[in-house]
mmCIF file of C-alpha atoms in Angstrom:
data_model
loop_
_atom_site.group_PDB
_atom_site.id
_atom_site.type_symbol
_atom_site.label_atom_id
_atom_site.label_comp_id
_atom_site.label_asym_id
_atom_site.label_seq_id
_atom_site.Cartn_x
_atom_site.Cartn_y
_atom_site.Cartn_z
ATOM 1 C CA MET A 9 23.382 -35.507 163.146
ATOM 2 C CA ASN A 10 26.373 -36.660 161.126
ATOM 3 C CA GLN A 11 26.495 -38.781 157.984
ATOM 4 C CA ALA A 12 27.198 -41.964 159.952
ATOM 5 C CA ASP A 13 23.883 -41.577 161.769
ATOM 6 C CA HIS A 14 21.993 -41.389 158.471
ATOM 7 C CA GLU A 15 23.429 -44.801 157.585
ATOM 8 C CA ASP A 16 22.685 -46.337 160.965
ATOM 9 C CA PRO A 17 19.122 -47.728 161.090
ATOM 10 C CA ALA A 18 19.484 -49.282 164.567
ATOM 11 C CA TRP A 19 20.460 -45.948 166.103
ATOM 12 C CA LEU A 20 17.821 -43.954 164.222
ATOM 13 C CA ASP A 21 15.148 -46.442 165.266
ATOM 14 C CA TYR A 22 16.194 -46.215 168.927
ATOM 15 C CA ARG A 23 16.224 -42.419 168.943
ATOM 16 C CA ALA A 24 12.840 -42.269 167.205
ATOM 17 C CA ARG A 25 11.320 -44.536 169.841
ATOM 18 C CA PHE A 26 13.251 -43.152 172.831
ATOM 19 C CA ALA A 27 10.333 -41.338 174.483
ATOM 20 C CA ASP A 28 8.107 -44.404 174.134
ATOM 21 C CA VAL A 29 10.620 -46.983 175.379
ATOM 22 C CA TYR A 30 12.528 -45.071 178.081
ATOM 23 C CA ASP A 31 10.159 -45.697 180.982
ATOM 24 C CA ALA A 32 9.492 -49.267 179.902
ATOM 25 C CA SER A 33 13.222 -49.971 179.607
ATOM 26 C CA ASN A 34 14.199 -48.439 182.944
ATOM 27 C CA TYR A 35 11.133 -48.685 185.203
ATOM 28 C CA SER A 36 9.249 -51.729 183.943
ATOM 29 C CA SER A 37 10.133 -54.336 186.586
ATOM 30 C CA PRO A 38 9.722 -53.801 190.354
ATOM 31 C CA LEU A 39 13.433 -54.440 191.015
ATOM 32 C CA GLN A 40 14.681 -52.266 188.186
ATOM 33 C CA SER A 41 12.268 -49.506 189.102
ATOM 34 C CA ALA A 42 13.405 -49.612 192.745
ATOM 35 C CA VAL A 43 17.053 -49.374 191.708
ATOM 36 C CA MET A 44 16.501 -46.418 189.380
ATOM 37 C CA ARG A 45 14.426 -44.577 191.947
ATOM 38 C CA ALA A 46 17.131 -45.188 194.536
ATOM 39 C CA SER A 47 19.521 -43.201 192.372
ATOM 40 C CA HIS A 48 17.153 -40.209 192.334
ATOM 41 C CA ARG A 49 16.556 -40.510 196.064
ATOM 42 C CA LEU A 50 20.327 -40.643 196.674
ATOM 43 C CA SER A 51 20.852 -37.226 195.101
ATOM 44 C CA GLU A 52 18.121 -35.561 197.166
ATOM 45 C CA LYS A 53 19.159 -36.745 200.640
ATOM 46 C CA LYS A 54 21.094 -33.543 201.263
ATOM 47 C CA PHE A 55 18.023 -31.313 201.003
ATOM 48 C CA ASP A 56 14.651 -31.392 202.759
ATOM 49 C CA GLU A 57 11.561 -29.228 203.218
ATOM 50 C CA ASN A 58 13.632 -26.651 205.095
ATOM 51 C CA SER A 59 15.945 -26.131 202.116
ATOM 52 C CA TYR A 60 15.156 -23.485 199.520
ATOM 53 C CA PHE A 61 16.403 -22.726 196.001
ATOM 54 C CA SER A 62 14.559 -19.983 194.166
ATOM 55 C CA LYS A 63 15.284 -21.124 190.615
ATOM 56 C CA VAL A 64 16.215 -24.688 189.649
ATOM 57 C CA LEU A 65 17.320 -26.038 186.271
ATOM 58 C CA GLU A 66 17.173 -29.724 185.425
ATOM 59 C CA ILE A 67 19.289 -30.834 182.478
ATOM 60 C CA GLY A 68 18.176 -33.887 180.512
ATOM 61 C CA ALA A 69 14.936 -34.133 182.474
ATOM 62 C CA GLY A 70 13.557 -36.755 180.096
ATOM 63 C CA THR A 71 10.123 -37.999 181.135
ATOM 64 C CA GLY A 72 10.214 -36.164 184.468
ATOM 65 C CA GLU A 73 11.245 -39.042 186.718
ATOM 66 C CA HIS A 74 13.460 -36.995 189.015
ATOM 67 C CA LEU A 75 11.200 -34.163 190.162
ATOM 68 C CA PRO A 76 8.993 -36.244 192.525
ATOM 69 C CA PHE A 77 12.077 -36.877 194.664
ATOM 70 C CA VAL A 78 12.857 -33.167 195.099
ATOM 71 C CA LYS A 79 11.790 -32.214 198.638
ATOM 72 C CA HIS A 80 13.142 -28.683 198.941
ATOM 73 C CA ARG A 81 11.092 -25.554 198.220
ATOM 74 C CA PHE A 82 11.494 -23.577 194.988
ATOM 75 C CA ASP A 83 9.860 -20.725 193.089
ATOM 76 C CA GLN A 84 10.617 -21.977 189.597
ATOM 77 C CA TYR A 85 11.749 -25.352 188.272
ATOM 78 C CA VAL A 86 12.782 -25.580 184.618
ATOM 79 C CA LEU A 87 12.846 -29.043 183.029
ATOM 80 C CA THR A 88 14.919 -29.191 179.849
ATOM 81 C CA ASP A 89 15.724 -31.887 177.317
ATOM 82 C CA LEU A 90 16.715 -32.101 173.664
ATOM 83 C CA ASP A 91 13.995 -34.679 172.999
ATOM 84 C CA GLU A 92 10.645 -32.908 172.632
ATOM 85 C CA LYS A 93 8.704 -36.167 172.893
ATOM 86 C CA THR A 94 10.091 -36.934 176.342
ATOM 87 C CA LEU A 95 9.260 -33.408 177.478
ATOM 88 C CA GLU A 96 5.678 -33.946 176.333
ATOM 89 C CA VAL A 97 5.536 -37.074 178.496
ATOM 90 C CA ALA A 98 6.947 -35.077 181.416
ATOM 91 C CA LYS A 99 4.317 -32.359 180.919
ATOM 92 C CA GLN A 100 1.550 -34.945 181.135
ATOM 93 C CA LYS A 101 3.039 -36.563 184.240
ATOM 94 C CA LEU A 102 3.595 -33.287 186.068
ATOM 95 C CA ALA A 103 0.573 -31.300 184.911
ATOM 96 C CA GLY A 104 -0.982 -28.862 187.340
ATOM 97 C CA ASN A 105 2.113 -27.317 188.926
ATOM 98 C CA ASP A 106 2.439 -23.685 187.834
ATOM 99 C CA LYS A 107 5.987 -23.479 189.180
ATOM 100 C CA LEU A 108 7.184 -25.802 186.425
ATOM 101 C CA SER A 109 8.260 -24.907 182.889
ATOM 102 C CA PHE A 110 9.465 -27.143 180.064
ATOM 103 C CA GLU A 111 12.014 -26.137 177.446
ATOM 104 C CA LYS A 112 13.835 -27.856 174.616
ATOM 105 C CA GLN A 113 17.439 -27.181 175.503
ATOM 106 C CA SER A 114 20.888 -28.665 175.004
ATOM 107 C CA GLY A 115 22.834 -29.227 178.191
ATOM 108 C CA GLU A 116 26.043 -28.573 176.288
ATOM 109 C CA GLY A 117 25.242 -24.948 175.473
ATOM 110 C CA LEU A 118 22.695 -23.269 177.723
ATOM 111 C CA SER A 119 20.743 -20.316 176.356
ATOM 112 C CA TYR A 120 20.503 -18.773 179.830
ATOM 113 C CA ALA A 121 22.517 -15.834 181.111
ATOM 114 C CA ASP A 122 25.324 -16.212 183.639
ATOM 115 C CA ASN A 123 24.240 -16.826 187.225
ATOM 116 C CA SER A 124 20.651 -17.669 186.288
ATOM 117 C CA PHE A 125 20.019 -20.578 188.660
ATOM 118 C CA ASP A 126 20.449 -21.449 192.313
ATOM 119 C CA ARG A 127 20.628 -25.174 191.687
ATOM 120 C CA LEU A 128 21.293 -27.284 188.587
ATOM 121 C CA ILE A 129 20.425 -30.990 188.471
ATOM 122 C CA ALA A 130 21.826 -33.468 185.950
ATOM 123 C CA SER A 131 20.505 -36.965 186.607
ATOM 124 C CA HIS A 132 22.059 -39.665 184.392
ATOM 125 C CA VAL A 133 23.272 -37.079 181.893
ATOM 126 C CA LEU A 134 27.021 -36.562 182.154
ATOM 127 C CA GLU A 135 27.934 -40.060 180.950
ATOM 128 C CA HIS A 136 26.276 -39.246 177.600
ATOM 129 C CA ILE A 137 28.214 -36.059 176.797
ATOM 130 C CA TYR A 138 31.289 -36.121 174.579
ATOM 131 C CA GLN A 139 33.149 -33.204 176.163
ATOM 132 C CA PRO A 140 32.133 -33.294 179.817
ATOM 133 C CA HIS A 141 34.912 -30.947 180.936
ATOM 134 C CA LEU A 142 33.451 -28.161 178.793
ATOM 135 C CA VAL A 143 29.916 -28.928 179.884
ATOM 136 C CA LEU A 144 30.844 -28.687 183.563
ATOM 137 C CA LYS A 145 32.225 -25.205 182.905
ATOM 138 C CA GLU A 146 29.015 -24.279 181.090
ATOM 139 C CA TRP A 147 26.854 -25.518 183.952
ATOM 140 C CA ARG A 148 29.005 -23.607 186.408
ATOM 141 C CA ARG A 149 28.517 -20.469 184.304
ATOM 142 C CA GLY A 150 24.747 -20.764 184.501
ATOM 143 C CA ASP A 151 24.697 -21.409 188.242
ATOM 144 C CA LYS A 152 24.964 -18.680 190.849
ATOM 145 C CA ASN A 153 27.854 -18.234 193.242
ATOM 146 C CA ALA A 154 27.283 -20.428 196.310
ATOM 147 C CA GLY A 155 24.765 -22.476 194.337
ATOM 148 C CA TYR A 156 24.846 -26.220 193.775
ATOM 149 C CA ILE A 157 25.241 -28.527 190.813
ATOM 150 C CA THR A 158 23.932 -32.022 191.526
ATOM 151 C CA VAL A 159 25.160 -34.884 189.362
ATOM 152 C CA ILE A 160 24.125 -38.552 189.317
ATOM 153 C CA ILE A 161 26.057 -41.022 187.191
ATOM 154 C CA PRO A 162 26.069 -44.819 186.895
ATOM 155 C CA THR A 163 29.233 -46.628 187.941
ATOM 156 C CA ASP A 164 29.722 -47.935 184.401
ATOM 157 C CA PRO A 165 32.004 -49.855 183.680
ATOM 158 C CA GLY A 166 32.317 -51.089 187.289
ATOM 159 C CA MET A 167 31.660 -54.748 188.058
ATOM 160 C CA ALA A 168 28.403 -54.168 189.962
ATOM 161 C CA TRP A 169 27.016 -52.054 187.125
ATOM 162 C CA ARG A 170 27.936 -54.594 184.462
ATOM 163 C CA LEU A 171 26.277 -57.368 186.484
ATOM 164 C CA GLY A 172 23.164 -55.289 187.145
ATOM 165 C CA ARG A 173 22.894 -54.392 183.467
ATOM 166 C CA HIS A 174 22.649 -58.049 182.494
ATOM 167 C CA LEU A 175 20.103 -58.818 185.212
ATOM 168 C CA GLY A 176 17.608 -56.148 184.202
ATOM 169 C CA PRO A 177 17.856 -53.374 181.606
ATOM 170 C CA ARG A 178 19.523 -55.445 178.912
ATOM 171 C CA LYS A 179 16.846 -58.120 178.906
ATOM 172 C CA ASN A 180 13.993 -55.613 178.917
ATOM 173 C CA ALA A 181 15.497 -53.556 176.100
ATOM 174 C CA ILE A 182 16.179 -56.570 173.900
ATOM 175 C CA ALA A 183 12.562 -57.675 174.407
ATOM 176 C CA GLN A 184 11.530 -54.330 172.887
ATOM 177 C CA GLY A 185 13.732 -54.871 169.864
ATOM 178 C CA ILE A 186 16.513 -52.539 170.996
ATOM 179 C CA ALA A 187 20.114 -53.447 170.149
ATOM 180 C CA TYR A 188 21.040 -52.837 173.783
ATOM 181 C CA ASP A 189 24.793 -53.461 173.758
ATOM 182 C CA TYR A 190 25.228 -51.285 170.689
ATOM 183 C CA VAL A 191 23.022 -48.517 172.076
ATOM 184 C CA MET A 192 24.908 -48.465 175.394
ATOM 185 C CA ALA A 193 28.190 -48.222 173.513
ATOM 186 C CA ARG A 194 26.784 -45.132 171.775
ATOM 187 C CA GLU A 195 25.083 -43.698 174.884
ATOM 188 C CA HIS A 196 27.606 -44.176 177.704
ATOM 189 C CA VAL A 197 30.608 -42.455 176.167
ATOM 190 C CA ASN A 198 32.326 -41.556 179.458
ATOM 191 C CA SER A 199 33.512 -43.903 182.176
ATOM 192 C CA CYS A 200 32.517 -43.238 185.766
ATOM 193 C CA THR A 201 36.145 -43.039 186.903
ATOM 194 C CA ASN A 202 36.984 -40.342 184.357
ATOM 195 C CA LEU A 203 33.896 -38.305 185.214
ATOM 196 C CA ILE A 204 34.623 -38.447 188.930
ATOM 197 C CA ALA A 205 38.173 -37.253 188.264
ATOM 198 C CA LEU A 206 36.782 -34.250 186.354
ATOM 199 C CA LEU A 207 34.247 -33.437 189.065
ATOM 200 C CA ARG A 208 36.917 -33.522 191.739
ATOM 201 C CA HIS A 209 39.245 -31.351 189.694
ATOM 202 C CA TYR A 210 36.759 -28.579 188.889
ATOM 203 C CA PHE A 211 34.844 -28.624 192.175
ATOM 204 C CA PRO A 212 37.114 -29.027 195.206
ATOM 205 C CA GLU A 213 34.155 -28.190 197.463
ATOM 206 C CA ARG A 214 31.631 -30.993 197.133
ATOM 207 C CA THR A 215 29.908 -33.866 198.889
ATOM 208 C CA GLU A 216 29.906 -37.373 197.422
ATOM 209 C CA THR A 217 27.624 -40.343 198.063
ATOM 210 C CA TRP A 218 27.441 -43.877 196.680
ATOM 211 C CA TRP A 219 24.706 -46.509 196.376
ATOM 212 C CA PRO A 220 24.032 -49.183 197.531
ATOM 213 C CA THR A 221 27.143 -49.282 199.752
ATOM 214 C CA PRO A 222 28.926 -46.392 201.486
ATOM 215 C CA ILE A 223 32.260 -47.719 200.251
ATOM 216 C CA PRO A 224 33.701 -45.299 197.643
ATOM 217 C CA SER A 225 34.217 -47.919 194.933
ATOM 218 C CA VAL A 226 32.948 -48.060 191.356
ATOM 219 C CA ASP A 227 33.047 -51.860 191.489
ATOM 220 C CA LEU A 228 30.889 -52.213 194.619
ATOM 221 C CA ASN A 229 28.178 -49.697 193.724
ATOM 222 C CA LEU A 230 25.643 -48.901 191.034
ATOM 223 C CA PHE A 231 25.451 -45.121 191.354
ATOM 224 C CA PHE A 232 27.555 -42.125 192.335
ATOM 225 C CA ALA A 233 26.070 -38.754 193.278
ATOM 226 C CA ALA A 234 27.803 -35.458 193.980
ATOM 227 C CA HIS A 235 26.690 -32.041 195.135
ATOM 228 C CA LEU A 236 29.152 -29.573 193.645
ATOM 229 C CA SER A 237 29.490 -26.259 195.427
ATOM 230 C CA VAL A 238 29.831 -23.372 192.974
ATOM 231 C CA SER A 239 32.409 -20.800 194.014
ATOM 232 C CA LYS A 240 33.159 -17.819 191.773
ATOM 233 C CA THR A 241 35.567 -14.924 192.106
ATOM 234 C CA GLU A 242 34.663 -11.308 191.408
ATOM 235 C CA ARG A 243 36.763 -11.394 188.216
ATOM 236 C CA GLU A 244 34.552 -14.112 186.821
#
């Protein structure tokens, strides 16, 4: 945390309450909940019960909203987040599954060895990271050759996203005393168009999907998802 954060009560208040307000801000209304869940469902269409990944890492797992949409089989699923409070919420939600583990972890510098995972999932994470090009390399390092990295990002600042923001999340957040516009300016530090350009540059082998339309446009959709195929040479 830098000095500016110490002098920023609105930001400190939001971060302190993040675990308590996240679900209420993003899943409180039926429409908003349906939209957010559609983004998770979008990223799991590629895999079904016949798919198998031995070891899966989820970056920025938050309160554990994504896991229920994972249909493929796995031996171990590691949920990580920097916010310990959100991980505690996730533990309560997902209790009883011995294949799950929960770890405080930064997505920007993984503590895992090279080639540790068969699949890495980052749902609504990449838009928050200041140096996404370095993070993509780090995620690729931790994933095995022929593995997958799955990324979901909002189409911010596309027209559909800006409209949707005003119809739902903004109103709910303000009702909870959150300085929404300010927080989003601090949270969404990367534009969708720039992130997509990076993904396409570093991962030439990939599949892309959009929601709610199949048209590849940031202005006509709310979410973009990509399955990035990891390909490594022997020298790596």
